[in-house]
mmCIF file of C-alpha atoms in Angstrom:
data_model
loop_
_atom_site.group_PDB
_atom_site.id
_atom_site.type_symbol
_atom_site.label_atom_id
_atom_site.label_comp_id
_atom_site.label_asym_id
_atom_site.label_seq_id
_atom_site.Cartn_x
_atom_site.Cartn_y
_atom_site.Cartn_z
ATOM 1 C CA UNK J 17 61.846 19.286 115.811
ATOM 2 C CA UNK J 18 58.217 18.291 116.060
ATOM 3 C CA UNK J 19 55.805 17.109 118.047
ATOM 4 C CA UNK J 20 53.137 15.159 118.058
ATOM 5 C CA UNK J 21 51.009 14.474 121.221
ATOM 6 C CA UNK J 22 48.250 11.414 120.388
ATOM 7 C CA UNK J 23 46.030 9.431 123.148
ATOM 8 C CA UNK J 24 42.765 8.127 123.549
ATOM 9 C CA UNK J 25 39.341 10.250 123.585
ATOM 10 C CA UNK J 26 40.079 14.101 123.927
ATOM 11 C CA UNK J 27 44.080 13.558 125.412
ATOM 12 C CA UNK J 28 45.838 15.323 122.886
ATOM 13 C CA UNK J 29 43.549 18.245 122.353
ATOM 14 C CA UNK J 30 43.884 18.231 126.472
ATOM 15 C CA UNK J 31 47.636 18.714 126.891
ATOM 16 C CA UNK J 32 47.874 20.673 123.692
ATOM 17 C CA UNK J 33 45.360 23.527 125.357
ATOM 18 C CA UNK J 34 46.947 23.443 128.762
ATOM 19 C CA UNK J 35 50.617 24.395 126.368
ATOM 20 C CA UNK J 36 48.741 26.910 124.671
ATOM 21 C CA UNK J 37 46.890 28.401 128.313
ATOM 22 C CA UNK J 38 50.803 28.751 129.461
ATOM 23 C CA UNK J 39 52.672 29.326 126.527
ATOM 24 C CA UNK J 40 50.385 30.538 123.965
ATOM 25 C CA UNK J 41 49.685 28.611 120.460
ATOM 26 C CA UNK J 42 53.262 26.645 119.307
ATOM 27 C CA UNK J 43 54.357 25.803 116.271
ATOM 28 C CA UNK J 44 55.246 22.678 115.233
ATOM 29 C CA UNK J 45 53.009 21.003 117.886
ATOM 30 C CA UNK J 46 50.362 18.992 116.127
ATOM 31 C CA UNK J 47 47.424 17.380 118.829
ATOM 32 C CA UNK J 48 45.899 14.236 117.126
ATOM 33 C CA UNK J 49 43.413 12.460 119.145
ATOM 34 C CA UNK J 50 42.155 8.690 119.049
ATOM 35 C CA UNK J 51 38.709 8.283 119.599
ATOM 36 C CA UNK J 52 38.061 4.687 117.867
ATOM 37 C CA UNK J 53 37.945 5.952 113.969
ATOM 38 C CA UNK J 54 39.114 4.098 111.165
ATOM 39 C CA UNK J 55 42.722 3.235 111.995
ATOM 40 C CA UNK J 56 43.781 4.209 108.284
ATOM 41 C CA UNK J 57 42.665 7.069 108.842
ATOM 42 C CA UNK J 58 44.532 8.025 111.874
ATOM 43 C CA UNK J 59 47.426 6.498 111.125
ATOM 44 C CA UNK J 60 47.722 8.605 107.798
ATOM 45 C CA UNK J 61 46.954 11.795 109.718
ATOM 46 C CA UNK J 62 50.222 11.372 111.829
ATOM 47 C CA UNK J 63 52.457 10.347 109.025
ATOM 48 C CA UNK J 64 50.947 13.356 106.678
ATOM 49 C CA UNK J 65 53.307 15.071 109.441
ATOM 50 C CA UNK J 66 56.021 12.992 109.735
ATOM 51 C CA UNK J 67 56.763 12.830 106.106
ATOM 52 C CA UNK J 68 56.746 16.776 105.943
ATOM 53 C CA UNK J 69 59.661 16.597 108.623
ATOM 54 C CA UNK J 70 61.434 13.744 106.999
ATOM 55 C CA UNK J 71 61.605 15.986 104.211
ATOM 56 C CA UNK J 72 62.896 18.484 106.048
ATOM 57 C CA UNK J 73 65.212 16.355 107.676
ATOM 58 C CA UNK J 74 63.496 17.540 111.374
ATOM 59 C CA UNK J 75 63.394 14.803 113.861
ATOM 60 C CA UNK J 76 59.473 14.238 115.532
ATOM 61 C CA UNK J 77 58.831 13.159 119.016
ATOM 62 C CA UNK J 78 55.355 11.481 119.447
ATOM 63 C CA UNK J 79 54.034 11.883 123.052
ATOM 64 C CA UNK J 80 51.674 9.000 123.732
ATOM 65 C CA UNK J 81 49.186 8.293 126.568
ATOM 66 C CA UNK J 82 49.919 4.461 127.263
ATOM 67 C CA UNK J 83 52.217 1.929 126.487
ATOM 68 C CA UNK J 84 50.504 -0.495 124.364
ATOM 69 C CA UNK J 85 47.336 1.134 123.414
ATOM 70 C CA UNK J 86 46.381 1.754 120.096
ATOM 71 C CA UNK J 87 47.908 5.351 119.809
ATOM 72 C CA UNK J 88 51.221 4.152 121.050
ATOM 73 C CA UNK J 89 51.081 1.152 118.822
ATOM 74 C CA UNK J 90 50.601 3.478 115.360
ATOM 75 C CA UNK J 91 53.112 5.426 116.799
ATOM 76 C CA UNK J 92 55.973 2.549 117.199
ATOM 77 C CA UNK J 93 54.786 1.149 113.940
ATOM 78 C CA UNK J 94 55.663 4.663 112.261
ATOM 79 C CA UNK J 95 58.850 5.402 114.467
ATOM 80 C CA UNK J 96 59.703 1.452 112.310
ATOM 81 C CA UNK J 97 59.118 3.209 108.676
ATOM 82 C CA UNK J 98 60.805 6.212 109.481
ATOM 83 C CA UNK J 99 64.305 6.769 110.983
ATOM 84 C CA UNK J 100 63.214 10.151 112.605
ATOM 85 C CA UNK J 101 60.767 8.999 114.729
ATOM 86 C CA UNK J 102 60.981 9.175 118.502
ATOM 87 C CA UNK J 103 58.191 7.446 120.724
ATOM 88 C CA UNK J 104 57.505 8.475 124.300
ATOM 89 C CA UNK J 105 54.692 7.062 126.368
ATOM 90 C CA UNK J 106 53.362 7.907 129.541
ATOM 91 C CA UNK J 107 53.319 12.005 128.634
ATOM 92 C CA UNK J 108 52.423 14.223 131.447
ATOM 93 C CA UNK J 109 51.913 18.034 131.652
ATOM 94 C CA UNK J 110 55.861 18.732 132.615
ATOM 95 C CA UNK J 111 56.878 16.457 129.924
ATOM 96 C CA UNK J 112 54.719 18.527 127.087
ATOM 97 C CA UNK J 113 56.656 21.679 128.878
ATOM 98 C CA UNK J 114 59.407 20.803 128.864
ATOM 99 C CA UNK J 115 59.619 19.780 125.306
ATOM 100 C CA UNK J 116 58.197 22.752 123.967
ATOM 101 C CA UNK J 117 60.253 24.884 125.363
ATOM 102 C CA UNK J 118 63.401 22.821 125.207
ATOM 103 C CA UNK J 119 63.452 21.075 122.002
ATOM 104 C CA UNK J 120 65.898 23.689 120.256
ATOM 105 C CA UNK J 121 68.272 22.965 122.953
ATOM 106 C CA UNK J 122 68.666 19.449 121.868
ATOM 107 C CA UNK J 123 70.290 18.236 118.451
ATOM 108 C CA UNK J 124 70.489 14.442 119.863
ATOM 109 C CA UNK J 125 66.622 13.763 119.827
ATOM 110 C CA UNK J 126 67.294 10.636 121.793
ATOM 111 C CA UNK J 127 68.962 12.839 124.602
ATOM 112 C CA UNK J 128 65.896 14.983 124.403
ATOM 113 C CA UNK J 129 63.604 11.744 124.991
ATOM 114 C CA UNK J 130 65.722 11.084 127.928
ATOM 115 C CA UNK J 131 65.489 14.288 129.156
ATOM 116 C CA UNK J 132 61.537 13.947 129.112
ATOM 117 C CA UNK J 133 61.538 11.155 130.900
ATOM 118 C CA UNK J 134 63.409 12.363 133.661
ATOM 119 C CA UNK J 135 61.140 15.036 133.816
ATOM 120 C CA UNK J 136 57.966 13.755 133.570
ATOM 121 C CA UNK J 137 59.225 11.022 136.500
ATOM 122 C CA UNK J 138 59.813 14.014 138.378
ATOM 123 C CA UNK J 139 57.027 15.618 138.074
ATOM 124 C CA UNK J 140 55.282 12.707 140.098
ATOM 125 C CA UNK J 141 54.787 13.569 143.991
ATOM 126 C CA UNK J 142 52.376 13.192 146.408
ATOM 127 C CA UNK J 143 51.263 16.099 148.482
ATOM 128 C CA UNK J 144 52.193 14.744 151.823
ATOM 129 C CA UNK J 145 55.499 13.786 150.675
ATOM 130 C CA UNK J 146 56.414 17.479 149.634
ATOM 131 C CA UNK J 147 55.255 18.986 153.192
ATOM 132 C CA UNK J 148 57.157 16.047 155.123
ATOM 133 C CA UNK J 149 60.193 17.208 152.586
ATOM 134 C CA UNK J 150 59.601 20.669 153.745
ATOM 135 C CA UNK J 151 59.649 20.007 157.208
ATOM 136 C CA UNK J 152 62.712 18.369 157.510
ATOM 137 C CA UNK J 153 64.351 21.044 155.738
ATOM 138 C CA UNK J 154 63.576 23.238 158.345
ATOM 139 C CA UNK J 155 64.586 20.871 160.772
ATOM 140 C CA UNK J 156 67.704 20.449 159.060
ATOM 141 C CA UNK J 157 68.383 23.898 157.857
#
């Protein structure tokens, strides 16, 4: 499985070196950033990979930034053309974990997106919430 993580101005490249700080460099992780060029242009960069994995009959999970901006919009346009293409939107640091490290685990790309969600949901808390979780534990425990 690949992956693909795209967003505006230096996004990708972001996420992508916070992977590689934890995890070292990953293959089949391709960081393609949006930074107003020539939409041709970016658009063909992204399918360049997708067509190697449809040929290879590997599934590819783009990781967007918004819903509705430009890199999500190429991206849903391209998940359209090809049947192996999986859009996710809203990608956080836990979410770009979590699929590197998890994406063999999961034949069912689609359960895979779910699981990302979940995750990257998760991965949402305030401070003050956490230490008001932790005190009641102790209360309670």
């Amino acid at each position: 499985m690949k992956l693909i993580v795209t967003g505006h101005g230096k996004f990708a490249s972001g996420l992508a070196n916070v992977i590689e700080v934890i995890a070292g460099k990953q293959d089949e992780l391709f960081a393609i950033e949006f930074v107003g060029q020539d939409l041709e242009k970016y658009t063909q960069e992204m399918e360049k990979i997708i067509k190697v994995a449809f040929e290879e009959k590997k599934s590819v999970i783009i990781l967007t930034d918004l819903i509705s901006g430009t890199p999500f919009r190429i991206s849903s346009f391209l998940s359209e053309k090809y049947p192996n293409v999986y859009v996710v939107a809203g990608t956080n640091v836990p979410m770009l974990i979590e699929a590197v490290f998890k994406r063999r685990d999961f034949k069912d790309p689609e359960e895979l997106v779910r699981h990302l969600i979940a995750v990257g949901k998760n991965g949402i808390e305030s401070l003050d919430n956490l230490l008001r979780q932790k005190s009641n534990a102790k209360v309670v425990g």
